[in-house]
PDB file of C-alpha atoms in Angstrom:
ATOM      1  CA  UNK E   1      49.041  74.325 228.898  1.00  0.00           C
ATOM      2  CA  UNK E   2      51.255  72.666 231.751  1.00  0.00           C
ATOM      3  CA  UNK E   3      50.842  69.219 232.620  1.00  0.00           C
ATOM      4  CA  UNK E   4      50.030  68.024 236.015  1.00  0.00           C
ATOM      5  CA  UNK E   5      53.486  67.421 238.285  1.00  0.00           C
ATOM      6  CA  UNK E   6      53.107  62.900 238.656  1.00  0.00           C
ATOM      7  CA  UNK E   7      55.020  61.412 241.018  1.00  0.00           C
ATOM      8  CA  UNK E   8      58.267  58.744 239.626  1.00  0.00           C
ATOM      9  CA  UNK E   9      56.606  54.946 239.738  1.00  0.00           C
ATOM     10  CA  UNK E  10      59.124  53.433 242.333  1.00  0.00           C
ATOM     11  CA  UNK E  11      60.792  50.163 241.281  1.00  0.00           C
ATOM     12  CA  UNK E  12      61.103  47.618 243.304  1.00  0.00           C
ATOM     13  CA  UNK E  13      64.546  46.357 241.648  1.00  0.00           C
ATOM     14  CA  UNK E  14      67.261  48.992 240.374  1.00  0.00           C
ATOM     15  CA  UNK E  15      68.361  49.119 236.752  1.00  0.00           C
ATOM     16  CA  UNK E  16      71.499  49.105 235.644  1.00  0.00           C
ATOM     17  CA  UNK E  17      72.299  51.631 233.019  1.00  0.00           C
ATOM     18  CA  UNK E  18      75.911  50.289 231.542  1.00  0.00           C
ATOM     19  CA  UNK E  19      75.144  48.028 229.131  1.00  0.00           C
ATOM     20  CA  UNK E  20      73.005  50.705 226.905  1.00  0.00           C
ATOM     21  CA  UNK E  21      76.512  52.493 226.277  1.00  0.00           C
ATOM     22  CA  UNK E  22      77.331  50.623 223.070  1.00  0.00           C
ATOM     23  CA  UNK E  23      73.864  50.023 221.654  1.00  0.00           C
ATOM     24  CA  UNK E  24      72.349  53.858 222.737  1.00  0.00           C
ATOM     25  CA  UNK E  25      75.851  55.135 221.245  1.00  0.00           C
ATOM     26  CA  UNK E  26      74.578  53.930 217.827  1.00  0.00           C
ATOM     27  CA  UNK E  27      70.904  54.697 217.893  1.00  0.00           C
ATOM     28  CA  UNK E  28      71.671  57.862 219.200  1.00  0.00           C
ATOM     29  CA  UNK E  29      72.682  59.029 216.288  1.00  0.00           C
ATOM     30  CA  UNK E  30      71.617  61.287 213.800  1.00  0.00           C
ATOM     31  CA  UNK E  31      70.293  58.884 210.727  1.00  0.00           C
ATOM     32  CA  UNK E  32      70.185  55.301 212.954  1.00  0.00           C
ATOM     33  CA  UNK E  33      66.383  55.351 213.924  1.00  0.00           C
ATOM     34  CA  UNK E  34      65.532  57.395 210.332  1.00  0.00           C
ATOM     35  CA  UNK E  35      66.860  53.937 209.037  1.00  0.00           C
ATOM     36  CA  UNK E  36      65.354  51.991 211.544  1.00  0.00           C
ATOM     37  CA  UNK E  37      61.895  53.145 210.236  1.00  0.00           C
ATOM     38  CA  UNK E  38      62.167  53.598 206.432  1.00  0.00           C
ATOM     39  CA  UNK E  39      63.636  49.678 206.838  1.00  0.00           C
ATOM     40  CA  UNK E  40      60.375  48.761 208.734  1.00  0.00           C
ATOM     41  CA  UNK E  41      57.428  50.738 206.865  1.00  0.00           C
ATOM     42  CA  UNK E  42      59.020  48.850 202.974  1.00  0.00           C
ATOM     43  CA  UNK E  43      60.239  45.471 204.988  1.00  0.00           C
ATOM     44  CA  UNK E  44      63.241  45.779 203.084  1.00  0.00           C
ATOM     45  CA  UNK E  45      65.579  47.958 201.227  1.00  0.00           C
ATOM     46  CA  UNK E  46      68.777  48.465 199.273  1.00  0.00           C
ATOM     47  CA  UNK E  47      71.500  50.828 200.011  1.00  0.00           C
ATOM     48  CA  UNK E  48      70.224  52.689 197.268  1.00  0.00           C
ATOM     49  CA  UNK E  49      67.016  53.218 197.855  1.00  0.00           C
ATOM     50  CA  UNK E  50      67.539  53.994 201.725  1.00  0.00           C
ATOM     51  CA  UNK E  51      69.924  57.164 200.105  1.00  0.00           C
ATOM     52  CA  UNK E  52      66.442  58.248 198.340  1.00  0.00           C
ATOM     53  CA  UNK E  53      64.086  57.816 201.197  1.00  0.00           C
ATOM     54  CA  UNK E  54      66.426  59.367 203.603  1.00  0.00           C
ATOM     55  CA  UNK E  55      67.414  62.365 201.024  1.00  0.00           C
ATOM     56  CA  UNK E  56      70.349  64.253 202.653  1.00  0.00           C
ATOM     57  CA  UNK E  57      72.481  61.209 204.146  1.00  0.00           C
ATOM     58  CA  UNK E  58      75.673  60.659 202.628  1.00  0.00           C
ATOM     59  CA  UNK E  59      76.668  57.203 201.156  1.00  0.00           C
ATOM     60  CA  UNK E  60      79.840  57.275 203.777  1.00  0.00           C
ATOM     61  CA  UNK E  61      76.900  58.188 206.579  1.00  0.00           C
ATOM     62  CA  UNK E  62      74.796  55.650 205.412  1.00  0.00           C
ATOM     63  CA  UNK E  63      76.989  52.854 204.834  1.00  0.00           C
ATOM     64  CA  UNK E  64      78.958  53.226 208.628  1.00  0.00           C
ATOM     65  CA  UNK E  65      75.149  53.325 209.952  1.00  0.00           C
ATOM     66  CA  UNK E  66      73.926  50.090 208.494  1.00  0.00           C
ATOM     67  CA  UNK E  67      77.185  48.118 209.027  1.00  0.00           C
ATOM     68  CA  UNK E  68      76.593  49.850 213.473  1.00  0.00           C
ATOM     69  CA  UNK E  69      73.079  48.307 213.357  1.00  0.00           C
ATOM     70  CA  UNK E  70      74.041  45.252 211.772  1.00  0.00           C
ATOM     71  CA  UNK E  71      76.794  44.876 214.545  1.00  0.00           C
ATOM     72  CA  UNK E  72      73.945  45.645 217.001  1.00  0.00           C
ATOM     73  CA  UNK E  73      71.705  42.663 215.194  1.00  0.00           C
ATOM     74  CA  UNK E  74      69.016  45.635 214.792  1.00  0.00           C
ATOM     75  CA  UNK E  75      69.544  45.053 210.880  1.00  0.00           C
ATOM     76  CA  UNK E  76      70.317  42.053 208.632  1.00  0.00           C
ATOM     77  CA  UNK E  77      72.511  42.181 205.686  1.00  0.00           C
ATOM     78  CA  UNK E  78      71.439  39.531 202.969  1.00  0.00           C
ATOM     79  CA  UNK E  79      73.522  39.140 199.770  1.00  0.00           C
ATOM     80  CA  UNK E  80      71.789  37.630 196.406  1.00  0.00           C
ATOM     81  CA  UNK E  81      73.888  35.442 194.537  1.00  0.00           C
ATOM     82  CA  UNK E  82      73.223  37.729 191.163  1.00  0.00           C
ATOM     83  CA  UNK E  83      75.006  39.540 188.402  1.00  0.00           C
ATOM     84  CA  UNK E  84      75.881  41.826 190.036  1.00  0.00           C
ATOM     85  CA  UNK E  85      74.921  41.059 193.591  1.00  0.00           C
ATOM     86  CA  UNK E  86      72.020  42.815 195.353  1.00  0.00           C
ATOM     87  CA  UNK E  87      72.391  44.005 199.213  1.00  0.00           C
ATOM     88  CA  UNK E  88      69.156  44.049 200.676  1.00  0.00           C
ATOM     89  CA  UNK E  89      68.487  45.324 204.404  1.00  0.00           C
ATOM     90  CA  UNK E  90      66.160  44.148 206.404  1.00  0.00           C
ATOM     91  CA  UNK E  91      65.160  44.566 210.223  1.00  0.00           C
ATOM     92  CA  UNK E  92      65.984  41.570 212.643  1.00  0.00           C
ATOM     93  CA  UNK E  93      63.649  40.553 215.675  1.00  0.00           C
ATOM     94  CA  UNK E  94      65.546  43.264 217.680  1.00  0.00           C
ATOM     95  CA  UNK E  95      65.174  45.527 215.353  1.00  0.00           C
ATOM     96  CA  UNK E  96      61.322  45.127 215.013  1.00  0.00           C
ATOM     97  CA  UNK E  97      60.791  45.324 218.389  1.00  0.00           C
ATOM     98  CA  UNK E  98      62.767  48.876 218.485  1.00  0.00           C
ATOM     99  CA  UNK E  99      61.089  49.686 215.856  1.00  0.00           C
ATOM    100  CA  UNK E 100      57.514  49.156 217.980  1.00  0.00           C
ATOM    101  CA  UNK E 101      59.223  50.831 220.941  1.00  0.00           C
ATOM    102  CA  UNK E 102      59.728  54.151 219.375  1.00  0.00           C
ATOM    103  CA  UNK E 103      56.021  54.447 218.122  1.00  0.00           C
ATOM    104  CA  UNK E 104      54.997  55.570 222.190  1.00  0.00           C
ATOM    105  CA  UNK E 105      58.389  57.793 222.077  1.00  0.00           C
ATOM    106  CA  UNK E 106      57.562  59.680 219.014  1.00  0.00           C
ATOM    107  CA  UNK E 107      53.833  60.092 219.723  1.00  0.00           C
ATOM    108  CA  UNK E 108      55.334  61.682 223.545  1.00  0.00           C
ATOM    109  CA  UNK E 109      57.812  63.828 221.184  1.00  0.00           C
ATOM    110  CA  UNK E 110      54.658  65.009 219.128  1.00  0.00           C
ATOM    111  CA  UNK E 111      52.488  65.832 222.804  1.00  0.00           C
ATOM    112  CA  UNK E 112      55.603  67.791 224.263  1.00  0.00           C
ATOM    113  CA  UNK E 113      56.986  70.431 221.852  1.00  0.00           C
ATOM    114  CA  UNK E 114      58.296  68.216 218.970  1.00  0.00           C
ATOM    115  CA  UNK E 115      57.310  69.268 214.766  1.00  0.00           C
ATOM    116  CA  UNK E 116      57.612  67.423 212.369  1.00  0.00           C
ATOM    117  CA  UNK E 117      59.690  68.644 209.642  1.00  0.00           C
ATOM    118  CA  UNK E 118      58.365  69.934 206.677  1.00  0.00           C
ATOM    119  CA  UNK E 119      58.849  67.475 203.889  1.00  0.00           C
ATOM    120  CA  UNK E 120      59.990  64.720 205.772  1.00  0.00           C
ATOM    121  CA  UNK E 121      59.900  61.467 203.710  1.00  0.00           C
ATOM    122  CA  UNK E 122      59.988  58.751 206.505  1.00  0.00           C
ATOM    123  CA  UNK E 123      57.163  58.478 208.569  1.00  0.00           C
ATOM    124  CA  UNK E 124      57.126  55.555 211.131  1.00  0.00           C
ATOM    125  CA  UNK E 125      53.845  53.441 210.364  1.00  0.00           C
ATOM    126  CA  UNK E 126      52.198  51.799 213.271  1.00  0.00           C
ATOM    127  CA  UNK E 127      51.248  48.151 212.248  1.00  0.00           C
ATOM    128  CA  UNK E 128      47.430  48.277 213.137  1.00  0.00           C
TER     129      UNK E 128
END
């Protein structure tokens, strides 16, 4: 079924596209938004547990993507004073609000050719 052709909204004001280099470099890749979402539907998580929600990542995957969206404030780092100590992740204001932002893009995904992949254990929950 083919869409009807709409015409581009004009702007009135231009946008500049630059400063999305460094932030769109790291949430471009692969496993950045997976963790994005598994982060947001538990509200927390430890390295640990992200490697079993997120299956096939690699520890050395995993670890250089949380310590890019920490540097991006998209995820918080907290550290309990235990024996041994217990790294928790947890989504920042930024992050929360990218994390609302891709529930329109995945639902536009889902209307124009995208699948979702058999077995797939993250699954972005809308808050309702």
């Amino acid at each position: 079924m083919e869409k009807p052709h709409a015409e581009p909204t004009p702007h009135p004001e231009q946008i500049c596209f630059c400063p999305l280099h460094g932030i769109l470099d790291t949430i471009s890749k692969k496993w950045a938004l997976m963790v994005i979402a598994a982060v947001g539907n538990s509200g927390s998580a430890g390295f640990n547990e992200l490697k079993r929600m997120l299956c096939n990542v690699s520890s050395k995957t995993l670890s250089s993507t949380l310590k890019e969206l920490e540097e991006h404030h998209l995820i918080e780092r907290k550290v309990t004073d235990s024996s041994p100590p217990k790294v928790t992740y947890y989504l920042t204001v930024s992050g929360w609000e990218l994390r609302e932002l891709l529930i329109p893009l995945l639902e536009w995904v889902m209307e124009n050719g995208g699948h979702a992949e058999e077995g797939c254990p993250i699954h972005l929950m809308k808050n309702v």
